mmCIF file of C-alpha atoms and ligand atoms in Angstrom:
data_model
loop_
_atom_site.group_PDB
_atom_site.id
_atom_site.type_symbol
_atom_site.label_atom_id
_atom_site.label_comp_id
_atom_site.label_asym_id
_atom_site.label_seq_id
_atom_site.Cartn_x
_atom_site.Cartn_y
_atom_site.Cartn_z
ATOM 1 C CA MET A 1 50.994 67.308 47.327
ATOM 2 C CA SER A 2 48.565 68.927 44.887
ATOM 3 C CA SER A 3 49.805 71.642 42.541
ATOM 4 C CA PRO A 4 49.329 75.229 43.820
ATOM 5 C CA THR A 5 46.158 76.847 42.437
ATOM 6 C CA PRO A 6 47.195 78.878 39.353
ATOM 7 C CA SER A 7 46.915 82.644 39.855
ATOM 8 C CA GLY A 8 46.204 83.610 36.219
ATOM 9 C CA PRO A 9 43.591 82.481 33.696
ATOM 10 C CA THR A 10 43.069 78.740 33.491
ATOM 11 C CA LEU A 11 41.849 76.039 31.121
ATOM 12 C CA ARG A 12 39.901 73.541 33.208
ATOM 13 C CA VAL A 13 40.009 70.078 31.667
ATOM 14 C CA ALA A 14 37.915 66.936 31.981
ATOM 15 C CA MET A 15 39.460 63.811 30.443
ATOM 16 C CA ILE A 16 37.281 60.864 29.468
ATOM 17 C CA GLY A 17 39.211 57.597 29.357
ATOM 18 C CA HIS A 18 42.442 56.820 31.195
ATOM 19 C CA ALA A 19 44.260 53.992 29.407
ATOM 20 C CA PHE A 20 47.341 54.425 27.170
ATOM 21 C CA MET A 21 46.158 57.682 25.584
ATOM 22 C CA GLY A 22 44.794 58.903 28.919
ATOM 23 C CA ALA A 23 48.212 58.440 30.457
ATOM 24 C CA ALA A 24 49.945 60.288 27.595
ATOM 25 C CA HIS A 25 47.423 63.134 27.657
ATOM 26 C CA SER A 26 47.638 63.425 31.457
ATOM 27 C CA GLN A 27 51.401 63.792 31.266
ATOM 28 C CA ALA A 28 50.913 66.580 28.737
ATOM 29 C CA TRP A 29 48.244 68.464 30.725
ATOM 30 C CA ARG A 30 50.458 68.179 33.823
ATOM 31 C CA ASN A 31 53.678 69.442 32.268
ATOM 32 C CA ALA A 32 52.991 71.768 29.304
ATOM 33 C CA HIS A 33 52.816 74.966 31.390
ATOM 34 C CA ARG A 34 55.904 73.926 33.350
ATOM 35 C CA PHE A 35 58.093 74.078 30.239
ATOM 36 C CA PHE A 36 56.256 76.519 27.961
ATOM 37 C CA ASP A 37 54.852 79.984 28.665
ATOM 38 C CA LEU A 38 51.108 79.517 28.226
ATOM 39 C CA PRO A 39 48.354 82.179 28.283
ATOM 40 C CA LEU A 40 46.103 79.726 30.124
ATOM 41 C CA THR A 41 47.235 77.291 32.813
ATOM 42 C CA PRO A 42 45.676 73.836 32.315
ATOM 43 C CA VAL A 43 43.895 72.593 35.431
ATOM 44 C CA MET A 44 43.327 68.837 35.618
ATOM 45 C CA GLN A 45 39.818 68.900 37.105
ATOM 46 C CA VAL A 46 38.376 65.420 36.593
ATOM 47 C CA VAL A 47 39.123 62.107 34.901
ATOM 48 C CA VAL A 48 36.181 59.936 33.874
ATOM 49 C CA GLY A 49 36.156 56.147 33.671
ATOM 50 C CA ARG A 50 33.532 53.415 33.634
ATOM 51 C CA ASP A 51 34.857 51.813 36.825
ATOM 52 C CA ALA A 52 34.868 54.090 39.907
ATOM 53 C CA GLY A 53 37.828 52.367 41.549
ATOM 54 C CA ARG A 54 40.015 52.446 38.457
ATOM 55 C CA ALA A 55 39.058 56.035 37.695
ATOM 56 C CA ALA A 56 39.981 57.042 41.255
ATOM 57 C CA HIS A 57 43.334 55.266 40.879
ATOM 58 C CA ALA A 58 43.928 57.062 37.579
ATOM 59 C CA ALA A 59 43.133 60.420 39.229
ATOM 60 C CA GLU A 60 45.636 59.790 41.989
ATOM 61 C CA ARG A 61 48.290 58.366 39.695
ATOM 62 C CA PHE A 62 48.025 60.899 36.847
ATOM 63 C CA GLY A 63 47.282 64.031 38.921
ATOM 64 C CA TRP A 64 43.574 64.722 38.366
ATOM 65 C CA ALA A 65 41.739 66.567 41.175
ATOM 66 C CA GLU A 66 38.744 64.235 41.004
ATOM 67 C CA SER A 67 37.391 61.159 39.272
ATOM 68 C CA ALA A 68 33.901 60.351 38.014
ATOM 69 C CA THR A 69 32.006 57.668 36.120
ATOM 70 C CA ASP A 70 29.258 59.726 34.431
ATOM 71 C CA TRP A 71 30.683 61.699 31.504
ATOM 72 C CA ARG A 72 27.305 63.296 30.730
ATOM 73 C CA ALA A 73 27.158 64.846 34.208
ATOM 74 C CA VAL A 74 30.736 66.118 33.826
ATOM 75 C CA LEU A 75 29.769 67.966 30.637
ATOM 76 C CA GLU A 76 27.245 69.986 32.631
ATOM 77 C CA ARG A 77 29.802 71.237 35.159
ATOM 78 C CA ASP A 78 30.578 74.979 35.120
ATOM 79 C CA ASP A 79 34.160 74.285 36.215
ATOM 80 C CA VAL A 80 35.050 72.423 32.995
ATOM 81 C CA ASP A 81 36.129 74.355 29.893
ATOM 82 C CA LEU A 82 37.462 71.532 27.711
ATOM 83 C CA VAL A 83 36.665 67.834 27.287
ATOM 84 C CA ASP A 84 39.541 65.571 26.258
ATOM 85 C CA ILE A 85 38.213 62.372 24.640
ATOM 86 C CA CYS A 86 40.624 59.447 25.120
ATOM 87 C CA THR A 87 38.193 56.578 24.560
ATOM 88 C CA PRO A 88 37.761 54.042 21.730
ATOM 89 C CA GLY A 89 36.492 55.380 18.409
ATOM 90 C CA ASN A 90 32.898 54.181 18.769
ATOM 91 C CA THR A 91 32.317 56.748 21.546
ATOM 92 C CA HIS A 92 33.894 59.827 19.925
ATOM 93 C CA HIS A 93 30.801 60.939 17.989
ATOM 94 C CA GLU A 94 28.364 60.928 20.925
ATOM 95 C CA ILE A 95 30.735 62.492 23.435
ATOM 96 C CA ALA A 96 32.058 65.197 21.083
ATOM 97 C CA LEU A 97 28.575 66.284 19.949
ATOM 98 C CA ALA A 98 27.360 66.457 23.563
ATOM 99 C CA ALA A 99 30.456 68.363 24.710
ATOM 100 C CA LEU A 100 30.205 70.935 21.902
ATOM 101 C CA ALA A 101 26.479 71.360 22.605
ATOM 102 C CA ALA A 102 27.372 71.999 26.265
ATOM 103 C CA GLY A 103 29.758 74.770 25.154
ATOM 104 C CA LYS A 104 32.961 72.855 25.937
ATOM 105 C CA HIS A 105 36.069 72.919 23.766
ATOM 106 C CA VAL A 106 36.995 69.404 22.583
ATOM 107 C CA LEU A 107 40.248 67.530 22.038
ATOM 108 C CA CYS A 108 39.404 64.162 20.466
ATOM 109 C CA GLU A 109 41.856 61.287 19.943
ATOM 110 C CA LYS A 110 42.379 59.914 16.445
ATOM 111 C CA PRO A 111 40.908 58.655 14.282
ATOM 112 C CA LEU A 112 38.072 61.156 14.650
ATOM 113 C CA ALA A 113 35.305 58.595 14.264
ATOM 114 C CA ASN A 114 34.435 55.107 13.022
ATOM 115 C CA SER A 115 32.733 56.306 9.841
ATOM 116 C CA VAL A 116 32.660 59.228 7.415
ATOM 117 C CA THR A 117 29.045 59.940 8.382
ATOM 118 C CA GLU A 118 29.963 60.325 12.047
ATOM 119 C CA ALA A 119 33.003 62.434 11.139
ATOM 120 C CA GLU A 120 30.868 64.692 8.927
ATOM 121 C CA GLU A 121 28.347 65.258 11.743
ATOM 122 C CA MET A 122 31.181 65.997 14.200
ATOM 123 C CA THR A 123 32.769 68.440 11.760
ATOM 124 C CA GLU A 124 29.471 70.209 11.145
ATOM 125 C CA ALA A 125 28.903 70.566 14.897
ATOM 126 C CA ALA A 126 32.484 71.752 15.431
ATOM 127 C CA GLU A 127 32.213 74.395 12.708
ATOM 128 C CA ALA A 128 28.943 75.689 14.181
ATOM 129 C CA ALA A 129 30.519 75.743 17.648
ATOM 130 C CA GLY A 130 33.598 77.505 16.266
ATOM 131 C CA ALA A 131 31.382 80.408 15.267
ATOM 132 C CA ARG A 132 30.440 80.644 18.965
ATOM 133 C CA GLY A 133 34.095 80.587 20.079
ATOM 134 C CA VAL A 134 34.005 76.922 21.088
ATOM 135 C CA PHE A 135 36.770 74.986 19.313
ATOM 136 C CA ALA A 136 37.581 71.342 18.550
ATOM 137 C CA MET A 137 40.862 69.623 17.638
ATOM 138 C CA CYS A 138 41.816 66.043 16.728
ATOM 139 C CA GLY A 139 44.898 64.487 18.324
ATOM 140 C CA PHE A 140 47.256 63.613 15.492
ATOM 141 C CA THR A 141 50.312 64.225 17.672
ATOM 142 C CA TYR A 142 53.050 63.075 15.299
ATOM 143 C CA ARG A 143 52.742 66.454 13.537
ATOM 144 C CA ARG A 144 54.277 67.828 16.713
ATOM 145 C CA VAL A 145 57.407 65.708 16.749
ATOM 146 C CA PRO A 146 60.029 68.422 16.122
ATOM 147 C CA ALA A 147 61.666 66.501 13.257
ATOM 148 C CA LEU A 148 58.346 66.245 11.382
ATOM 149 C CA THR A 149 57.503 69.882 12.079
ATOM 150 C CA LEU A 150 60.932 70.726 10.609
ATOM 151 C CA ALA A 151 60.132 68.486 7.614
ATOM 152 C CA ARG A 152 56.990 70.484 6.903
ATOM 153 C CA GLN A 153 58.920 73.750 7.239
ATOM 154 C CA LEU A 154 61.577 72.622 4.743
ATOM 155 C CA VAL A 155 58.933 71.470 2.231
ATOM 156 C CA GLY A 156 57.038 74.730 2.709
ATOM 157 C CA GLU A 157 60.232 76.725 2.088
ATOM 158 C CA GLY A 158 60.638 74.916 -1.242
ATOM 159 C CA ARG A 159 63.862 73.145 -0.198
ATOM 160 C CA LEU A 160 62.650 69.910 -1.846
ATOM 161 C CA GLY A 161 61.294 71.594 -4.958
ATOM 162 C CA THR A 162 58.210 69.921 -6.451
ATOM 163 C CA ILE A 163 57.148 66.908 -4.410
ATOM 164 C CA ARG A 164 57.111 63.767 -6.562
ATOM 165 C CA GLN A 165 56.887 60.800 -4.174
ATOM 166 C CA VAL A 166 55.817 59.971 -0.621
ATOM 167 C CA ARG A 167 56.788 56.693 1.058
ATOM 168 C CA ALA A 168 55.148 56.052 4.442
ATOM 169 C CA GLN A 169 55.185 53.042 6.758
ATOM 170 C CA TYR A 170 53.912 52.519 10.275
ATOM 171 C CA LEU A 171 55.392 49.225 11.514
ATOM 172 C CA GLN A 172 54.461 47.655 14.841
ATOM 173 C CA ASP A 173 54.636 44.014 15.965
ATOM 174 C CA TRP A 174 52.501 43.771 19.097
ATOM 175 C CA LEU A 175 50.025 41.384 17.461
ATOM 176 C CA SER A 176 52.586 38.972 16.006
ATOM 177 C CA ASP A 177 51.688 36.413 18.713
ATOM 178 C CA PRO A 178 48.565 34.605 17.363
ATOM 179 C CA ASP A 179 47.459 34.063 20.971
ATOM 180 C CA ALA A 180 47.609 37.709 22.026
ATOM 181 C CA PRO A 181 44.130 38.246 23.436
ATOM 182 C CA LEU A 182 41.206 39.868 21.675
ATOM 183 C CA THR A 183 41.053 43.521 22.795
ATOM 184 C CA TRP A 184 38.935 46.481 21.700
ATOM 185 C CA ARG A 185 41.423 47.425 18.943
ATOM 186 C CA MET A 186 40.457 44.183 17.133
ATOM 187 C CA ASP A 187 36.702 44.753 17.357
ATOM 188 C CA LYS A 188 35.331 46.709 14.370
ATOM 189 C CA ALA A 189 32.261 47.815 16.357
ATOM 190 C CA LEU A 190 34.570 49.595 18.820
ATOM 191 C CA ALA A 191 37.683 50.514 16.820
ATOM 192 C CA GLY A 192 36.163 51.041 13.372
ATOM 193 C CA SER A 193 39.096 49.279 11.676
ATOM 194 C CA GLY A 194 42.402 47.705 12.630
ATOM 195 C CA ALA A 195 45.913 48.865 11.745
ATOM 196 C CA LEU A 196 44.434 51.047 9.002
ATOM 197 C CA GLY A 197 42.558 53.442 11.269
ATOM 198 C CA ASP A 198 44.704 53.035 14.371
ATOM 199 C CA ILE A 199 48.127 53.739 12.806
ATOM 200 C CA GLY A 200 47.470 54.234 9.085
ATOM 201 C CA ALA A 201 45.487 57.340 10.007
ATOM 202 C CA HIS A 202 48.668 58.880 11.431
ATOM 203 C CA LEU A 203 50.475 58.358 8.112
ATOM 204 C CA ILE A 204 47.655 59.949 6.134
ATOM 205 C CA ASP A 205 47.518 63.023 8.365
ATOM 206 C CA ALA A 206 51.290 63.425 8.639
ATOM 207 C CA THR A 207 52.008 63.098 4.907
ATOM 208 C CA GLN A 208 49.185 65.428 3.895
ATOM 209 C CA TRP A 209 50.405 67.949 6.467
ATOM 210 C CA ILE A 210 54.107 67.718 5.569
ATOM 211 C CA THR A 211 53.521 67.955 1.809
ATOM 212 C CA GLY A 212 50.608 70.397 1.931
ATOM 213 C CA GLN A 213 48.853 68.089 -0.542
ATOM 214 C CA SER A 214 45.637 66.068 -0.131
ATOM 215 C CA ILE A 215 45.107 62.468 -1.190
ATOM 216 C CA THR A 216 42.568 62.266 -4.014
ATOM 217 C CA GLY A 217 42.480 58.526 -4.726
ATOM 218 C CA VAL A 218 43.839 55.157 -3.550
ATOM 219 C CA SER A 219 44.271 51.526 -4.530
ATOM 220 C CA ALA A 220 44.382 49.231 -1.535
ATOM 221 C CA LEU A 221 44.845 45.800 0.038
ATOM 222 C CA LEU A 222 43.861 44.817 3.575
ATOM 223 C CA GLU A 223 44.880 41.560 5.310
ATOM 224 C CA THR A 224 43.869 39.836 8.533
ATOM 225 C CA PHE A 225 46.580 37.270 9.281
ATOM 226 C CA VAL A 226 45.014 35.907 12.485
ATOM 227 C CA THR A 227 41.237 35.641 12.222
ATOM 228 C CA SER A 228 40.447 34.538 15.791
ATOM 229 C CA ARG A 229 42.062 35.199 19.180
ATOM 230 C CA PRO A 230 41.616 34.139 22.826
ATOM 231 C CA VAL A 231 38.773 36.165 24.344
ATOM 232 C CA ALA A 232 40.584 36.200 27.668
ATOM 233 C CA GLY A 233 44.166 36.616 28.664
ATOM 234 C CA GLU A 234 46.585 39.043 30.209
ATOM 235 C CA ALA A 235 46.566 42.004 27.833
ATOM 236 C CA SER A 236 49.835 43.663 28.725
ATOM 237 C CA GLY A 237 50.910 46.731 26.811
ATOM 238 C CA LEU A 238 49.022 46.622 23.547
ATOM 239 C CA GLY A 239 49.257 42.878 22.872
ATOM 240 C CA GLY A 240 50.104 40.568 25.723
ATOM 241 C CA SER A 241 49.841 36.797 25.829
ATOM 242 C CA GLY A 242 46.611 34.823 25.768
ATOM 243 C CA ASP A 243 45.782 31.227 26.582
ATOM 244 C CA ALA A 244 46.088 29.209 23.372
ATOM 245 C CA SER A 245 43.512 26.691 24.681
ATOM 246 C CA ALA A 246 40.965 29.357 25.715
ATOM 247 C CA GLU A 247 37.770 30.118 23.820
ATOM 248 C CA ARG A 248 38.526 32.246 20.770
ATOM 249 C CA GLY A 249 36.570 35.113 19.290
ATOM 250 C CA PRO A 250 36.609 36.501 15.742
ATOM 251 C CA VAL A 251 38.923 39.302 14.630
ATOM 252 C CA ASP A 252 36.892 41.456 12.238
ATOM 253 C CA VAL A 253 39.440 44.165 11.462
ATOM 254 C CA ASP A 254 42.581 44.363 9.331
ATOM 255 C CA ASP A 255 45.954 43.360 10.780
ATOM 256 C CA ALA A 256 47.766 45.207 7.998
ATOM 257 C CA ALA A 257 46.966 47.678 5.231
ATOM 258 C CA TRP A 258 48.779 48.684 2.056
ATOM 259 C CA PHE A 259 47.733 51.352 -0.409
ATOM 260 C CA THR A 260 49.051 53.561 -3.173
ATOM 261 C CA ALA A 261 47.758 57.108 -3.408
ATOM 262 C CA ARG A 262 47.624 60.114 -5.667
ATOM 263 C CA PHE A 263 47.859 63.603 -4.148
ATOM 264 C CA ASP A 264 46.202 66.728 -5.538
ATOM 265 C CA GLY A 265 49.580 68.426 -5.988
ATOM 266 C CA GLY A 266 50.799 65.689 -8.342
ATOM 267 C CA ALA A 267 52.710 63.512 -5.875
ATOM 268 C CA VAL A 268 52.265 59.718 -5.759
ATOM 269 C CA GLY A 269 52.520 57.821 -2.484
ATOM 270 C CA GLN A 270 52.804 54.332 -1.108
ATOM 271 C CA PHE A 271 51.598 53.452 2.397
ATOM 272 C CA GLU A 272 51.883 50.488 4.749
ATOM 273 C CA ALA A 273 50.463 50.045 8.258
ATOM 274 C CA THR A 274 50.962 46.764 10.079
ATOM 275 C CA ARG A 275 50.927 45.246 13.559
ATOM 276 C CA PHE A 276 52.891 42.180 12.376
ATOM 277 C CA ALA A 277 56.292 43.608 11.383
ATOM 278 C CA LEU A 278 58.141 41.381 13.857
ATOM 279 C CA GLY A 279 60.930 43.408 15.434
ATOM 280 C CA ARG A 280 59.523 46.822 14.566
ATOM 281 C CA LYS A 281 57.999 48.490 17.653
ATOM 282 C CA ASN A 282 56.759 51.937 16.654
ATOM 283 C CA ALA A 283 58.536 52.518 13.356
ATOM 284 C CA ILE A 284 56.886 55.428 11.595
ATOM 285 C CA ARG A 285 59.004 55.820 8.474
ATOM 286 C CA ILE A 286 58.283 58.728 6.152
ATOM 287 C CA GLU A 287 60.341 59.644 3.098
ATOM 288 C CA VAL A 288 59.498 62.512 0.757
ATOM 289 C CA ASN A 289 61.250 62.868 -2.618
ATOM 290 C CA GLY A 290 61.153 66.144 -4.520
ATOM 291 C CA THR A 291 62.866 67.544 -7.585
ATOM 292 C CA ASP A 292 65.478 69.371 -5.482
ATOM 293 C CA GLY A 293 65.740 67.302 -2.343
ATOM 294 C CA SER A 294 64.504 64.499 -0.082
ATOM 295 C CA LEU A 295 63.592 63.998 3.551
ATOM 296 C CA ALA A 296 63.592 60.778 5.573
ATOM 297 C CA PHE A 297 62.367 60.138 9.139
ATOM 298 C CA ASP A 298 62.070 57.064 11.403
ATOM 299 C CA PHE A 299 60.236 57.477 14.724
ATOM 300 C CA GLU A 300 62.519 54.827 16.220
ATOM 301 C CA ASP A 301 65.248 57.485 15.817
ATOM 302 C CA MET A 302 62.828 60.339 16.355
ATOM 303 C CA ASN A 303 65.295 63.155 17.133
ATOM 304 C CA VAL A 304 66.826 62.906 13.668
ATOM 305 C CA LEU A 305 65.659 64.151 10.272
ATOM 306 C CA HIS A 306 67.647 63.052 7.230
ATOM 307 C CA PHE A 307 67.799 65.775 4.590
ATOM 308 C CA PHE A 308 69.245 65.452 1.079
ATOM 309 C CA ASP A 309 69.894 68.783 -0.651
ATOM 310 C CA GLY A 310 69.955 68.093 -4.362
ATOM 311 C CA THR A 311 70.941 71.659 -5.167
ATOM 312 C CA LYS A 312 74.440 71.174 -3.734
ATOM 313 C CA PRO A 313 77.343 70.417 -6.065
ATOM 314 C CA VAL A 314 77.202 66.689 -6.767
ATOM 315 C CA ARG A 315 80.573 66.077 -5.106
ATOM 316 C CA GLU A 316 79.142 67.428 -1.830
ATOM 317 C CA GLN A 317 75.751 65.707 -1.998
ATOM 318 C CA GLY A 318 74.526 63.194 0.562
ATOM 319 C CA PHE A 319 71.849 62.794 3.223
ATOM 320 C CA THR A 320 72.586 65.093 6.165
ATOM 321 C CA ARG A 321 71.651 63.642 9.566
ATOM 322 C CA VAL A 322 70.032 66.686 11.193
ATOM 323 C CA TYR A 323 69.956 66.152 14.962
ATOM 324 C CA VAL A 324 66.750 68.042 15.807
ATOM 325 C CA THR A 325 67.718 69.054 19.328
ATOM 326 C CA GLU A 326 68.726 72.705 18.969
ATOM 327 C CA PRO A 327 66.820 75.751 20.283
ATOM 328 C CA ASP A 328 66.398 76.795 16.617
ATOM 329 C CA HIS A 329 64.272 73.697 16.020
ATOM 330 C CA PRO A 330 60.486 73.632 16.588
ATOM 331 C CA TYR A 331 59.501 73.283 20.292
ATOM 332 C CA VAL A 332 63.003 72.156 21.363
ATOM 333 C CA GLY A 333 64.087 75.446 22.976
ATOM 334 C CA SER A 334 61.693 74.910 25.868
ATOM 335 C CA TRP A 335 63.201 71.561 26.807
ATOM 336 C CA TRP A 336 66.737 70.380 27.461
ATOM 337 C CA PRO A 337 70.037 71.971 26.376
ATOM 338 C CA ALA A 338 71.492 70.928 23.004
ATOM 339 C CA GLY A 339 71.590 67.275 22.209
ATOM 340 C CA HIS A 340 69.526 65.690 24.971
ATOM 341 C CA GLY A 341 66.593 64.702 22.769
ATOM 342 C CA LEU A 342 62.865 64.233 23.215
ATOM 343 C CA GLY A 343 60.474 61.280 23.353
ATOM 344 C CA TYR A 344 57.047 60.035 22.361
ATOM 345 C CA GLU A 345 55.371 61.948 25.187
ATOM 346 C CA HIS A 346 56.635 65.343 23.998
ATOM 347 C CA GLY A 347 54.355 65.366 20.945
ATOM 348 C CA PHE A 348 51.424 65.289 23.364
ATOM 349 C CA VAL A 349 52.884 68.188 25.375
ATOM 350 C CA HIS A 350 53.348 70.211 22.180
ATOM 351 C CA GLN A 351 49.729 69.417 21.304
ATOM 352 C CA VAL A 352 48.590 70.941 24.619
ATOM 353 C CA VAL A 353 50.868 73.956 24.074
ATOM 354 C CA ASP A 354 49.483 74.750 20.619
ATOM 355 C CA LEU A 355 45.875 73.994 21.620
ATOM 356 C CA THR A 356 46.057 76.216 24.707
ATOM 357 C CA ARG A 357 47.610 79.101 22.790
ATOM 358 C CA ASP A 358 45.018 78.843 20.011
ATOM 359 C CA LEU A 359 42.120 78.758 22.490
ATOM 360 C CA ALA A 360 43.451 81.845 24.273
ATOM 361 C CA ALA A 361 43.729 83.604 20.903
ATOM 362 C CA ARG A 362 40.251 82.296 19.944
ATOM 363 C CA GLU A 363 41.762 80.712 16.824
ATOM 364 C CA GLN A 364 40.894 77.323 15.325
ATOM 365 C CA PRO A 365 43.429 74.718 16.544
ATOM 366 C CA ARG A 366 44.841 72.317 13.926
ATOM 367 C CA PRO A 367 44.272 69.583 13.050
ATOM 368 C CA SER A 368 40.633 70.596 13.125
ATOM 369 C CA PHE A 369 37.756 68.144 12.854
ATOM 370 C CA ALA A 370 37.633 69.085 9.154
ATOM 371 C CA ASP A 371 41.292 68.020 8.821
ATOM 372 C CA ALA A 372 40.420 64.766 10.600
ATOM 373 C CA LEU A 373 37.375 64.277 8.344
ATOM 374 C CA ALA A 374 39.737 64.430 5.351
ATOM 375 C CA VAL A 375 41.698 61.561 6.927
ATOM 376 C CA GLN A 376 38.463 59.662 7.579
ATOM 377 C CA ARG A 377 37.528 59.961 3.900
ATOM 378 C CA VAL A 378 40.865 58.402 2.900
ATOM 379 C CA LEU A 379 40.381 55.561 5.409
ATOM 380 C CA ASP A 380 36.943 54.928 3.921
ATOM 381 C CA ALA A 381 38.318 54.962 0.360
ATOM 382 C CA VAL A 382 41.017 52.456 1.344
ATOM 383 C CA GLU A 383 38.395 50.091 2.775
ATOM 384 C CA ARG A 384 36.184 50.447 -0.329
ATOM 385 C CA SER A 385 39.136 49.871 -2.658
ATOM 386 C CA ALA A 386 40.297 46.797 -0.744
ATOM 387 C CA ALA A 387 36.775 45.367 -0.827
ATOM 388 C CA ASP A 388 36.634 45.714 -4.627
ATOM 389 C CA ARG A 389 38.423 42.580 -5.833
ATOM 390 C CA SER A 390 37.844 43.578 -9.440
ATOM 391 C CA THR A 391 40.880 45.835 -9.172
ATOM 392 C CA TRP A 392 43.113 42.846 -8.338
ATOM 393 C CA THR A 393 44.977 41.313 -11.288
ATOM 394 C CA GLY A 394 45.853 37.675 -10.887
ATOM 395 C CA VAL A 395 49.220 36.364 -12.081
HETATM 396 C C1 SOE B 1 48.493 51.621 19.008
HETATM 397 O O1 SOE B 1 48.781 51.264 17.748
HETATM 398 C C2 SOE B 1 48.916 53.055 19.306
HETATM 399 O O2 SOE B 1 48.708 53.253 20.663
HETATM 400 C C3 SOE B 1 48.074 54.065 18.535
HETATM 401 O O3 SOE B 1 46.704 53.927 18.895
HETATM 402 C C4 SOE B 1 48.563 55.470 18.866
HETATM 403 O O4 SOE B 1 47.820 56.443 18.136
HETATM 404 C C5 SOE B 1 50.045 55.583 18.503
HETATM 405 O O5 SOE B 1 50.519 56.875 18.861
HETATM 406 C C6 SOE B 1 50.849 54.522 19.237
HETATM 407 O O6 SOE B 1 50.297 53.205 18.965
#
């Protein structure tokens, strides 16, 4: 049974790509207006995929009115207001520029692009389009996990004092099997980089956003633990299991990245992004230490923010385990009664909520392409630093 046609103003969406991110975005387009009061009701017009059969299945399964295989033709439709780009990074630049030129708002998955040059061109086009009331946003959804939104609020209120240190890890383990098959995320031509751009980008955006400070310099190390993988195999989830005896192809991206960073507000940070932390599934761990307090978060316990108030009398000090499930907390009031918690998918719903409200108000949604370009510049600096062995001191 299709949803009743909305009576009020709508935001008619075309989504390009329908894999993991397509599924998460679809869930958000389908549900945001059912839990939040929105000035525009999203309408899921068309999902685009390279294979007609699979795109049609995605439309039926995820709730899109139609499916198509030609994204360029979809951009020309008068019944599409926004293009949601959920494809690998090598396609973001072409699709976003074409969509903005066609007068469509754009939501583009992270990282914005596969190079600084592409990201600069996308940002320039987005800023020109913004002047015409056509807006673009990049999908760093972890900003919209209530606990991290609360973290930014507490830092902004000065509850941590001056920020001294940032400690950020993104630990996954889906590539720990050396025979997990070669997929697009391990092909530099498609993905741009490996763990660095795929999950390290989230850490860069989230820590800059929480602290309100920008990274100005890095010192880095990249590692590829498994340099070739089966070119065929059952890719289930993100990794899957390949055939150890099958033909193998080269892995030309990083499996893990480490870097230290300086921020323009004086803070110093350390970062790690890896797909080989056996036992860690989606462990985004962020700790911020200030002169008056600290915050700590782990996505694997995502409804909790640990807060240490250093201004309390010493005998009362300790990390408070704030259970971020109350109506007073960001976004939570529109969901379940106290204590029932939220999941990974809710960050995507909150992204749709904020994007839709900003578009209705004709305001620039955040993170903008310029915000995403700042992340791209850090990714590029990390790769340049890691390539410069002269900075490595032997023991
Ligand atoms: C794979 O590492 C991935 O799907 C990322 O691409 C997403 O951005 C992240 O939200 C979950 O993990």
